[in-house]
PDB file of C-alpha atoms in Angstrom:
ATOM      1  CA  UNK A 229     215.000 -31.997  52.085  1.00 49.00           C
ATOM      2  CA  UNK A 230     216.397 -32.589  55.668  1.00 50.00           C
ATOM      3  CA  UNK A 231     213.281 -33.491  58.264  1.00 51.00           C
ATOM      4  CA  UNK A 232     213.856 -32.876  61.816  1.00 55.00           C
ATOM      5  CA  UNK A 233     212.839 -34.802  64.789  1.00 52.00           C
ATOM      6  CA  UNK A 234     211.504 -33.957  67.682  1.00 54.00           C
ATOM      7  CA  UNK A 235     212.092 -35.567  71.104  1.00 52.00           C
ATOM      8  CA  UNK A 236     208.547 -37.323  71.536  1.00 52.00           C
ATOM      9  CA  UNK A 237     208.605 -38.079  67.124  1.00 50.00           C
ATOM     10  CA  UNK A 238     211.911 -40.087  67.584  1.00 48.00           C
ATOM     11  CA  UNK A 239     210.598 -42.330  70.838  1.00 50.00           C
ATOM     12  CA  UNK A 240     208.311 -43.693  68.991  1.00 49.00           C
ATOM     13  CA  UNK A 241     211.011 -44.533  66.517  1.00 52.00           C
ATOM     14  CA  UNK A 242     210.915 -48.221  65.878  1.00 53.00           C
ATOM     15  CA  UNK A 243     213.502 -50.353  67.277  1.00 51.00           C
ATOM     16  CA  UNK A 244     215.618 -52.558  64.537  1.00 53.00           C
ATOM     17  CA  UNK A 245     215.156 -55.874  65.306  1.00 50.00           C
ATOM     18  CA  UNK A 246     218.818 -57.265  65.335  1.00 50.00           C
ATOM     19  CA  UNK A 247     218.755 -54.420  68.631  1.00 52.00           C
ATOM     20  CA  UNK A 248     216.402 -56.151  70.131  1.00 51.00           C
ATOM     21  CA  UNK A 249     216.999 -59.768  69.711  1.00 51.00           C
ATOM     22  CA  UNK A 250     221.222 -58.604  70.265  1.00 51.00           C
ATOM     23  CA  UNK A 251     220.930 -58.916  74.770  1.00 54.00           C
ATOM     24  CA  UNK A 252     219.003 -61.813  74.317  1.00 49.00           C
ATOM     25  CA  UNK A 253     222.111 -63.932  71.457  1.00 50.00           C
ATOM     26  CA  UNK A 254     224.240 -62.231  74.249  1.00 54.00           C
ATOM     27  CA  UNK A 255     222.445 -63.914  77.570  1.00 53.00           C
ATOM     28  CA  UNK A 256     223.560 -68.135  76.350  1.00 52.00           C
ATOM     29  CA  UNK A 257     227.330 -66.324  76.106  1.00 51.00           C
ATOM     30  CA  UNK A 258     227.566 -64.733  79.592  1.00 57.00           C
ATOM     31  CA  UNK A 259     226.457 -67.743  81.568  1.00 54.00           C
ATOM     32  CA  UNK A 260     228.171 -70.345  79.512  1.00 53.00           C
ATOM     33  CA  UNK A 261     231.519 -67.588  80.466  1.00 58.00           C
ATOM     34  CA  UNK A 262     230.302 -67.482  84.425  1.00 64.00           C
ATOM     35  CA  UNK A 263     230.585 -71.482  83.998  1.00 68.00           C
ATOM     36  CA  UNK A 264     233.702 -71.823  85.182  1.00 71.00           C
ATOM     37  CA  UNK A 265     236.185 -73.593  83.418  1.00 76.00           C
ATOM     38  CA  UNK A 266     236.258 -77.374  85.612  1.00 74.00           C
ATOM     39  CA  UNK A 267     233.155 -77.259  85.356  1.00 75.00           C
ATOM     40  CA  UNK A 268     232.178 -77.038  82.224  1.00 76.00           C
ATOM     41  CA  UNK A 269     235.499 -79.062  80.583  1.00 80.00           C
ATOM     42  CA  UNK A 270     234.095 -82.242  83.588  1.00 81.00           C
ATOM     43  CA  UNK A 271     230.121 -81.925  81.674  1.00 81.00           C
ATOM     44  CA  UNK A 272     232.023 -81.824  78.564  1.00 80.00           C
ATOM     45  CA  UNK A 273     233.585 -84.813  79.396  1.00 78.00           C
ATOM     46  CA  UNK A 274     231.307 -87.036  81.138  1.00 83.00           C
ATOM     47  CA  UNK A 275     228.346 -84.973  78.589  1.00 85.00           C
ATOM     48  CA  UNK A 276     230.464 -85.952  74.530  1.00 87.00           C
ATOM     49  CA  UNK A 277     230.709 -89.373  75.267  1.00 86.00           C
ATOM     50  CA  UNK A 278     226.853 -90.449  76.466  1.00 88.00           C
ATOM     51  CA  UNK A 279     225.835 -88.858  72.508  1.00 92.00           C
ATOM     52  CA  UNK A 280     227.086 -91.831  70.457  1.00 92.00           C
ATOM     53  CA  UNK A 281     225.963 -94.211  72.886  1.00 91.00           C
ATOM     54  CA  UNK A 282     222.746 -92.845  72.834  1.00 92.00           C
ATOM     55  CA  UNK A 283     222.380 -92.049  69.452  1.00 94.00           C
ATOM     56  CA  UNK A 284     224.237 -96.408  69.045  1.00 93.00           C
ATOM     57  CA  UNK A 285     220.879 -97.306  71.501  1.00 92.00           C
ATOM     58  CA  UNK A 286     218.466 -95.418  69.685  1.00 93.00           C
ATOM     59  CA  UNK A 287     219.108 -96.479  66.526  1.00 93.00           C
ATOM     60  CA  UNK A 288     219.429 -99.878  68.459  1.00 91.00           C
ATOM     61  CA  UNK A 289     215.790-100.480  69.548  1.00 91.00           C
ATOM     62  CA  UNK A 290     214.376 -98.534  65.822  1.00 91.00           C
ATOM     63  CA  UNK A 291     215.755-101.737  63.501  1.00 90.00           C
ATOM     64  CA  UNK A 292     215.526-103.866  66.012  1.00 90.00           C
ATOM     65  CA  UNK A 293     211.051-102.776  66.996  1.00 89.00           C
ATOM     66  CA  UNK A 294     210.723-102.541  63.680  1.00 87.00           C
ATOM     67  CA  UNK A 295     212.533-105.594  62.256  1.00 87.00           C
ATOM     68  CA  UNK A 296     214.169-103.936  59.632  1.00 86.00           C
ATOM     69  CA  UNK A 297     215.226-106.868  56.946  1.00 86.00           C
ATOM     70  CA  UNK A 298     218.265-104.438  54.103  1.00 82.00           C
ATOM     71  CA  UNK A 299     221.474-105.248  53.549  1.00 84.00           C
ATOM     72  CA  UNK A 300     221.499-106.313  57.300  1.00 84.00           C
ATOM     73  CA  UNK A 301     218.824-108.782  58.979  1.00 86.00           C
ATOM     74  CA  UNK A 302     217.852-106.920  61.900  1.00 86.00           C
ATOM     75  CA  UNK A 303     214.695-109.465  62.292  1.00 86.00           C
ATOM     76  CA  UNK A 304     216.610-111.464  64.616  1.00 86.00           C
ATOM     77  CA  UNK A 305     218.797-109.446  66.537  1.00 89.00           C
ATOM     78  CA  UNK A 306     217.715-108.689  70.566  1.00 91.00           C
ATOM     79  CA  UNK A 307     216.323-105.585  71.151  1.00 91.00           C
ATOM     80  CA  UNK A 308     218.361-103.430  74.335  1.00 91.00           C
ATOM     81  CA  UNK A 309     215.585-104.335  76.897  1.00 92.00           C
ATOM     82  CA  UNK A 310     215.996-108.352  76.410  1.00 92.00           C
ATOM     83  CA  UNK A 311     219.529-107.490  76.890  1.00 92.00           C
ATOM     84  CA  UNK A 312     218.515-105.109  79.220  1.00 92.00           C
ATOM     85  CA  UNK A 313     216.839-107.997  81.166  1.00 92.00           C
ATOM     86  CA  UNK A 314     219.540-110.375  80.191  1.00 91.00           C
ATOM     87  CA  UNK A 315     222.001-108.796  81.997  1.00 91.00           C
ATOM     88  CA  UNK A 316     220.063-107.710  85.075  1.00 91.00           C
ATOM     89  CA  UNK A 317     220.255-112.097  85.709  1.00 90.00           C
ATOM     90  CA  UNK A 318     223.534-112.379  85.220  1.00 89.00           C
ATOM     91  CA  UNK A 319     224.084-109.697  87.341  1.00 89.00           C
ATOM     92  CA  UNK A 320     222.661-111.243  89.597  1.00 87.00           C
ATOM     93  CA  UNK A 321     223.753-114.909  90.132  1.00 82.00           C
ATOM     94  CA  UNK A 322     227.597-115.563  91.042  1.00 79.00           C
ATOM     95  CA  UNK A 323     228.746-117.140  88.134  1.00 84.00           C
ATOM     96  CA  UNK A 324     229.116-114.352  85.552  1.00 88.00           C
ATOM     97  CA  UNK A 325     231.412-113.077  88.592  1.00 90.00           C
ATOM     98  CA  UNK A 326     233.446-115.843  88.273  1.00 90.00           C
ATOM     99  CA  UNK A 327     233.466-116.209  84.378  1.00 90.00           C
ATOM    100  CA  UNK A 328     234.179-111.821  85.058  1.00 91.00           C
ATOM    101  CA  UNK A 329     237.350-112.664  87.561  1.00 92.00           C
ATOM    102  CA  UNK A 330     239.396-115.573  85.790  1.00 91.00           C
ATOM    103  CA  UNK A 331     239.321-113.406  82.608  1.00 92.00           C
ATOM    104  CA  UNK A 332     239.702-110.480  84.727  1.00 92.00           C
ATOM    105  CA  UNK A 333     243.044-112.461  86.102  1.00 92.00           C
ATOM    106  CA  UNK A 334     244.112-114.066  83.118  1.00 92.00           C
ATOM    107  CA  UNK A 335     244.654-110.421  81.672  1.00 93.00           C
ATOM    108  CA  UNK A 336     246.993-108.807  84.350  1.00 92.00           C
ATOM    109  CA  UNK A 337     248.637-112.330  84.461  1.00 94.00           C
ATOM    110  CA  UNK A 338     249.482-112.188  80.864  1.00 94.00           C
ATOM    111  CA  UNK A 339     250.039-109.053  80.238  1.00 95.00           C
ATOM    112  CA  UNK A 340     251.917-108.115  83.016  1.00 94.00           C
ATOM    113  CA  UNK A 341     254.118-110.399  81.725  1.00 95.00           C
ATOM    114  CA  UNK A 342     254.288-109.229  78.827  1.00 95.00           C
ATOM    115  CA  UNK A 343     255.396-106.541  79.913  1.00 94.00           C
ATOM    116  CA  UNK A 344     257.935-107.435  81.791  1.00 95.00           C
ATOM    117  CA  UNK A 345     260.290-109.381  79.364  1.00 95.00           C
ATOM    118  CA  UNK A 346     258.500-106.418  76.485  1.00 94.00           C
ATOM    119  CA  UNK A 347     260.761-103.449  77.953  1.00 93.00           C
ATOM    120  CA  UNK A 348     263.427-105.898  79.163  1.00 93.00           C
ATOM    121  CA  UNK A 349     263.901-107.148  76.214  1.00 94.00           C
ATOM    122  CA  UNK A 350     263.811-104.343  74.244  1.00 92.00           C
ATOM    123  CA  UNK A 351     265.855-101.639  75.989  1.00 90.00           C
ATOM    124  CA  UNK A 352     268.331-104.550  75.854  1.00 91.00           C
ATOM    125  CA  UNK A 353     267.677-104.099  71.427  1.00 91.00           C
ATOM    126  CA  UNK A 354     267.253-100.494  71.701  1.00 87.00           C
ATOM    127  CA  UNK A 355     271.138 -99.819  72.934  1.00 83.00           C
ATOM    128  CA  UNK A 356     272.923-102.085  72.091  1.00 85.00           C
ATOM    129  CA  UNK A 357     274.189-103.606  68.168  1.00 88.00           C
ATOM    130  CA  UNK A 358     274.966-106.782  68.510  1.00 91.00           C
ATOM    131  CA  UNK A 359     271.302-107.288  69.911  1.00 89.00           C
ATOM    132  CA  UNK A 360     269.764-105.393  67.453  1.00 91.00           C
ATOM    133  CA  UNK A 361     271.520-108.301  64.770  1.00 92.00           C
ATOM    134  CA  UNK A 362     270.571-111.246  66.709  1.00 92.00           C
ATOM    135  CA  UNK A 363     267.073-111.110  68.389  1.00 91.00           C
ATOM    136  CA  UNK A 364     265.463-108.708  65.660  1.00 91.00           C
ATOM    137  CA  UNK A 365     265.137-110.827  62.877  1.00 92.00           C
ATOM    138  CA  UNK A 366     264.089-113.957  64.660  1.00 93.00           C
ATOM    139  CA  UNK A 367     261.124-111.229  66.921  1.00 92.00           C
ATOM    140  CA  UNK A 368     259.873-110.092  63.422  1.00 92.00           C
ATOM    141  CA  UNK A 369     259.459-113.285  62.067  1.00 93.00           C
ATOM    142  CA  UNK A 370     257.151-114.914  64.628  1.00 92.00           C
ATOM    143  CA  UNK A 371     255.677-111.061  65.038  1.00 91.00           C
ATOM    144  CA  UNK A 372     253.120-111.794  62.245  1.00 91.00           C
ATOM    145  CA  UNK A 373     252.473-114.862  63.153  1.00 91.00           C
ATOM    146  CA  UNK A 374     248.181-114.339  64.484  1.00 89.00           C
ATOM    147  CA  UNK A 375     248.208-115.415  68.666  1.00 87.00           C
ATOM    148  CA  UNK A 376     244.521-117.369  68.461  1.00 86.00           C
ATOM    149  CA  UNK A 377     246.690-119.628  65.878  1.00 88.00           C
ATOM    150  CA  UNK A 378     248.701-120.755  68.887  1.00 89.00           C
ATOM    151  CA  UNK A 379     245.580-122.974  70.381  1.00 86.00           C
ATOM    152  CA  UNK A 380     246.667-126.689  68.986  1.00 87.00           C
ATOM    153  CA  UNK A 381     250.145-125.718  70.131  1.00 88.00           C
ATOM    154  CA  UNK A 382     249.453-125.117  73.255  1.00 88.00           C
ATOM    155  CA  UNK A 383     246.839-127.639  73.952  1.00 85.00           C
ATOM    156  CA  UNK A 384     249.497-129.951  73.311  1.00 88.00           C
ATOM    157  CA  UNK A 385     252.303-128.476  75.566  1.00 89.00           C
ATOM    158  CA  UNK A 386     250.999-126.781  77.668  1.00 89.00           C
ATOM    159  CA  UNK A 387     249.078-128.823  81.578  1.00 86.00           C
ATOM    160  CA  UNK A 388     245.893-127.452  81.341  1.00 84.00           C
ATOM    161  CA  UNK A 389     244.032-125.140  79.333  1.00 85.00           C
ATOM    162  CA  UNK A 390     244.467-122.236  81.969  1.00 86.00           C
ATOM    163  CA  UNK A 391     248.530-121.573  81.686  1.00 89.00           C
ATOM    164  CA  UNK A 392     247.587-122.149  77.893  1.00 89.00           C
ATOM    165  CA  UNK A 393     245.125-119.059  77.448  1.00 91.00           C
ATOM    166  CA  UNK A 394     248.093-117.120  80.007  1.00 92.00           C
ATOM    167  CA  UNK A 395     250.917-118.326  77.000  1.00 93.00           C
ATOM    168  CA  UNK A 396     248.420-116.741  74.298  1.00 93.00           C
ATOM    169  CA  UNK A 397     247.396-113.112  75.820  1.00 93.00           C
ATOM    170  CA  UNK A 398     251.769-113.112  77.034  1.00 95.00           C
ATOM    171  CA  UNK A 399     252.118-113.854  72.702  1.00 94.00           C
ATOM    172  CA  UNK A 400     249.720-111.248  71.943  1.00 93.00           C
ATOM    173  CA  UNK A 401     250.552-108.552  74.457  1.00 94.00           C
ATOM    174  CA  UNK A 402     253.862-108.691  73.385  1.00 95.00           C
ATOM    175  CA  UNK A 403     254.501-107.562  70.675  1.00 94.00           C
ATOM    176  CA  UNK A 404     253.131-104.056  70.423  1.00 94.00           C
ATOM    177  CA  UNK A 405     255.138-103.998  74.194  1.00 94.00           C
ATOM    178  CA  UNK A 406     258.796-104.372  72.637  1.00 94.00           C
ATOM    179  CA  UNK A 407     258.242-102.512  69.127  1.00 93.00           C
ATOM    180  CA  UNK A 408     257.030 -99.633  70.541  1.00 93.00           C
ATOM    181  CA  UNK A 409     259.269-100.016  73.305  1.00 92.00           C
ATOM    182  CA  UNK A 410     262.249-100.083  70.728  1.00 92.00           C
ATOM    183  CA  UNK A 411     261.030 -97.452  68.404  1.00 90.00           C
ATOM    184  CA  UNK A 412     261.733 -95.340  71.356  1.00 88.00           C
ATOM    185  CA  UNK A 413     264.514 -96.366  72.049  1.00 86.00           C
ATOM    186  CA  UNK A 414     265.701 -94.589  68.841  1.00 84.00           C
ATOM    187  CA  UNK A 415     263.491 -92.181  68.635  1.00 83.00           C
ATOM    188  CA  UNK A 416     265.284 -90.324  71.472  1.00 78.00           C
ATOM    189  CA  UNK A 417     267.335 -86.468  70.976  1.00 76.00           C
ATOM    190  CA  UNK A 418     271.406 -87.648  71.021  1.00 77.00           C
ATOM    191  CA  UNK A 419     271.818 -84.563  72.248  1.00 76.00           C
ATOM    192  CA  UNK A 420     270.007 -85.497  75.668  1.00 73.00           C
ATOM    193  CA  UNK A 421     272.692 -88.682  76.066  1.00 71.00           C
ATOM    194  CA  UNK A 422     275.985 -86.544  75.365  1.00 68.00           C
ATOM    195  CA  UNK A 423     274.623 -83.926  77.511  1.00 77.00           C
ATOM    196  CA  UNK A 424     274.160 -86.277  80.420  1.00 74.00           C
ATOM    197  CA  UNK A 425     277.398 -87.802  79.361  1.00 73.00           C
ATOM    198  CA  UNK A 426     278.720 -84.471  79.927  1.00 76.00           C
ATOM    199  CA  UNK A 427     277.634 -83.317  82.545  1.00 75.00           C
ATOM    200  CA  UNK A 428     279.874 -86.613  84.603  1.00 70.00           C
ATOM    201  CA  UNK A 429     276.200 -90.000  84.279  1.00 70.00           C
ATOM    202  CA  UNK A 430     277.490 -92.792  83.870  1.00 70.00           C
ATOM    203  CA  UNK A 431     275.571 -96.087  81.795  1.00 72.00           C
ATOM    204  CA  UNK A 432     273.226 -96.897  84.815  1.00 75.00           C
ATOM    205  CA  UNK A 433     272.735 -93.377  85.279  1.00 73.00           C
ATOM    206  CA  UNK A 434     272.429 -92.566  81.753  1.00 74.00           C
ATOM    207  CA  UNK A 435     269.653 -95.384  81.580  1.00 73.00           C
ATOM    208  CA  UNK A 436     267.467 -94.480  84.990  1.00 76.00           C
ATOM    209  CA  UNK A 437     267.453 -90.512  84.042  1.00 75.00           C
ATOM    210  CA  UNK A 438     268.574 -90.185  80.993  1.00 77.00           C
ATOM    211  CA  UNK A 439     266.311 -92.579  78.262  1.00 78.00           C
ATOM    212  CA  UNK A 440     264.050 -93.986  80.462  1.00 82.00           C
ATOM    213  CA  UNK A 441     262.086 -91.163  80.842  1.00 81.00           C
ATOM    214  CA  UNK A 442     262.215 -90.619  77.406  1.00 82.00           C
ATOM    215  CA  UNK A 443     261.389 -93.371  76.085  1.00 83.00           C
ATOM    216  CA  UNK A 444     258.399 -93.764  78.713  1.00 86.00           C
ATOM    217  CA  UNK A 445     255.930 -91.887  76.197  1.00 86.00           C
ATOM    218  CA  UNK A 446     256.087 -94.135  72.890  1.00 88.00           C
ATOM    219  CA  UNK A 447     256.970 -97.283  76.178  1.00 90.00           C
ATOM    220  CA  UNK A 448     252.911 -96.620  76.743  1.00 90.00           C
ATOM    221  CA  UNK A 449     251.904 -96.035  73.729  1.00 90.00           C
ATOM    222  CA  UNK A 450     252.921-100.395  73.578  1.00 90.00           C
ATOM    223  CA  UNK A 451     251.076-100.576  76.457  1.00 93.00           C
ATOM    224  CA  UNK A 452     248.206 -99.526  76.030  1.00 91.00           C
ATOM    225  CA  UNK A 453     247.622-100.553  72.821  1.00 92.00           C
ATOM    226  CA  UNK A 454     248.756-103.791  74.040  1.00 93.00           C
ATOM    227  CA  UNK A 455     245.582-104.497  76.792  1.00 93.00           C
ATOM    228  CA  UNK A 456     243.415-103.671  73.564  1.00 91.00           C
ATOM    229  CA  UNK A 457     245.215-106.310  72.525  1.00 92.00           C
ATOM    230  CA  UNK A 458     244.950-109.168  74.891  1.00 92.00           C
ATOM    231  CA  UNK A 459     241.470-109.056  75.452  1.00 92.00           C
ATOM    232  CA  UNK A 460     241.116-110.197  71.860  1.00 90.00           C
ATOM    233  CA  UNK A 461     243.474-112.692  71.720  1.00 90.00           C
ATOM    234  CA  UNK A 462     242.446-113.993  75.775  1.00 89.00           C
ATOM    235  CA  UNK A 463     238.723-113.497  74.895  1.00 89.00           C
ATOM    236  CA  UNK A 464     239.455-116.147  71.678  1.00 87.00           C
ATOM    237  CA  UNK A 465     241.528-118.871  73.377  1.00 87.00           C
ATOM    238  CA  UNK A 466     237.860-118.742  76.186  1.00 87.00           C
ATOM    239  CA  UNK A 467     235.720-119.381  73.003  1.00 85.00           C
ATOM    240  CA  UNK A 468     238.259-121.887  71.917  1.00 81.00           C
ATOM    241  CA  UNK A 469     239.905-124.025  74.642  1.00 73.00           C
ATOM    242  CA  UNK A 470     238.671-122.552  77.423  1.00 72.00           C
ATOM    243  CA  UNK A 471     236.276-123.102  80.158  1.00 81.00           C
ATOM    244  CA  UNK A 472     235.095-120.978  81.734  1.00 84.00           C
ATOM    245  CA  UNK A 473     235.800-116.855  81.541  1.00 88.00           C
ATOM    246  CA  UNK A 474     233.680-114.491  80.256  1.00 90.00           C
ATOM    247  CA  UNK A 475     234.958-115.408  75.831  1.00 90.00           C
ATOM    248  CA  UNK A 476     233.460-118.452  77.489  1.00 90.00           C
ATOM    249  CA  UNK A 477     230.757-117.446  78.331  1.00 90.00           C
ATOM    250  CA  UNK A 478     229.691-115.676  75.272  1.00 91.00           C
ATOM    251  CA  UNK A 479     230.857-118.886  72.965  1.00 91.00           C
ATOM    252  CA  UNK A 480     228.259-121.567  74.808  1.00 90.00           C
ATOM    253  CA  UNK A 481     225.327-118.733  74.979  1.00 90.00           C
ATOM    254  CA  UNK A 482     225.650-118.733  70.889  1.00 89.00           C
ATOM    255  CA  UNK A 483     225.488-121.917  71.281  1.00 89.00           C
ATOM    256  CA  UNK A 484     222.150-122.614  73.077  1.00 88.00           C
ATOM    257  CA  UNK A 485     220.887-119.875  70.894  1.00 88.00           C
ATOM    258  CA  UNK A 486     220.841-116.991  73.437  1.00 90.00           C
ATOM    259  CA  UNK A 487     221.585-114.550  71.804  1.00 91.00           C
ATOM    260  CA  UNK A 488     220.698-111.411  74.520  1.00 92.00           C
ATOM    261  CA  UNK A 489     223.368-112.937  76.438  1.00 91.00           C
ATOM    262  CA  UNK A 490     226.001-112.796  74.037  1.00 93.00           C
ATOM    263  CA  UNK A 491     225.309-109.699  73.148  1.00 93.00           C
ATOM    264  CA  UNK A 492     225.805-109.679  77.279  1.00 93.00           C
ATOM    265  CA  UNK A 493     228.922-111.132  77.563  1.00 92.00           C
ATOM    266  CA  UNK A 494     230.109-108.572  74.914  1.00 93.00           C
ATOM    267  CA  UNK A 495     228.889-105.487  76.867  1.00 93.00           C
ATOM    268  CA  UNK A 496     231.078-107.120  79.553  1.00 93.00           C
ATOM    269  CA  UNK A 497     234.122-107.237  76.929  1.00 92.00           C
ATOM    270  CA  UNK A 498     234.002-103.634  75.846  1.00 91.00           C
ATOM    271  CA  UNK A 499     233.560-102.551  79.862  1.00 92.00           C
ATOM    272  CA  UNK A 500     236.447-105.000  81.818  1.00 92.00           C
ATOM    273  CA  UNK A 501     238.234-103.560  78.462  1.00 91.00           C
ATOM    274  CA  UNK A 502     236.887 -99.164  78.313  1.00 91.00           C
ATOM    275  CA  UNK A 503     238.498-100.129  82.829  1.00 92.00           C
ATOM    276  CA  UNK A 504     241.763-102.422  82.283  1.00 92.00           C
ATOM    277  CA  UNK A 505     242.992 -99.194  79.409  1.00 91.00           C
ATOM    278  CA  UNK A 506     241.744 -96.506  81.574  1.00 91.00           C
ATOM    279  CA  UNK A 507     244.032 -97.425  83.986  1.00 92.00           C
ATOM    280  CA  UNK A 508     246.804 -97.757  81.124  1.00 91.00           C
ATOM    281  CA  UNK A 509     246.485 -94.359  80.527  1.00 89.00           C
ATOM    282  CA  UNK A 510     246.272 -93.216  84.333  1.00 89.00           C
ATOM    283  CA  UNK A 511     249.472 -94.662  84.935  1.00 89.00           C
ATOM    284  CA  UNK A 512     251.108 -93.200  82.049  1.00 86.00           C
ATOM    285  CA  UNK A 513     250.216 -90.270  82.803  1.00 86.00           C
ATOM    286  CA  UNK A 514     251.826 -90.053  85.999  1.00 85.00           C
ATOM    287  CA  UNK A 515     255.146 -91.516  85.063  1.00 80.00           C
ATOM    288  CA  UNK A 516     255.072 -89.101  82.243  1.00 77.00           C
ATOM    289  CA  UNK A 517     253.349 -86.488  84.423  1.00 77.00           C
ATOM    290  CA  UNK A 518     256.627 -83.689  83.567  1.00 70.00           C
ATOM    291  CA  UNK A 519     255.126 -83.727  79.474  1.00 67.00           C
ATOM    292  CA  UNK A 520     253.748 -80.150  79.397  1.00 64.00           C
ATOM    293  CA  UNK A 521     250.215 -82.658  77.683  1.00 59.00           C
ATOM    294  CA  UNK A 522     250.468 -85.090  80.199  1.00 48.00           C
ATOM    295  CA  UNK A 523     249.667 -81.731  82.629  1.00 47.00           C
ATOM    296  CA  UNK A 524     247.146 -81.654  80.863  1.00 49.00           C
ATOM    297  CA  UNK A 525     245.179 -83.955  81.574  1.00 46.00           C
ATOM    298  CA  UNK A 526     245.561 -85.033  78.137  1.00 44.00           C
ATOM    299  CA  UNK A 527     246.291 -88.810  77.469  1.00 44.00           C
ATOM    300  CA  UNK A 528     249.396 -90.505  76.450  1.00 44.00           C
ATOM    301  CA  UNK A 529     248.819 -92.270  73.218  1.00 43.00           C
ATOM    302  CA  UNK A 530     250.456 -92.884  68.963  1.00 42.00           C
ATOM    303  CA  UNK A 531     249.807 -95.647  67.134  1.00 38.00           C
ATOM    304  CA  UNK A 532     251.003 -98.505  66.277  1.00 42.00           C
ATOM    305  CA  UNK A 533     251.039-101.171  63.457  1.00 38.00           C
ATOM    306  CA  UNK A 534     252.122-104.755  63.011  1.00 39.00           C
TER     307      UNK A 534
END
């Protein structure tokens, strides 16, 4: 049997729920689609890094406020607010900035020397079979030695602790740079050099216009790793033999049972490391702007082990 509805009856026909909510569900997608891509990317770059930071601080506050004692003992840890108070008092003192500048100066000097020597030596070893056979075994013998293990020797060798700390920083940052440069040289496609030679390129022109630009992504990957390693070692050296610096301040705070001050030192080290690593990444993007990923704003990085 067929039932025919009149127009008035059809007007009172109940509407399915999916058709009612569909415009409301589609509205967020429409709003997001109207936001420019650049704004969305910048908003994501600002908001996404804050998610783990806020989560970490909230968890830290909860565990320390309730004096949680399980496998880890949070009843002795300073609360976030006590760290903020300690940071505020340290910022208002001039000694805090002196320690920051001392550590930053040591990093820049040791890292700069390591970058210059490591890149030059890496290019030499990567391009010369004789240099590879002569220097590579010695580098591989010395490379596993922890830089912090050289502190007793630097005390004996150098007339001041400042020079010894800079040397330890240089020693730590040197090997990531030189090894990454060697690998970058060895991974260059041979067809690039052959094509340049057929076009009449000489040795210096080949090195400057083909080899070095092609190896720069790998070189900056090593520089990025070297910066992180340099911060680890300079802070450790300042704790052992330094008389000032952010590592020395952190160790002194621990000796005085100033645990909020210890956390302030750790946060300061992390902030300085972030700034210097960001600077290396920015320079790498500028230098490697001919790369497709670099032109899109992707960081130049890779994995280095050693």
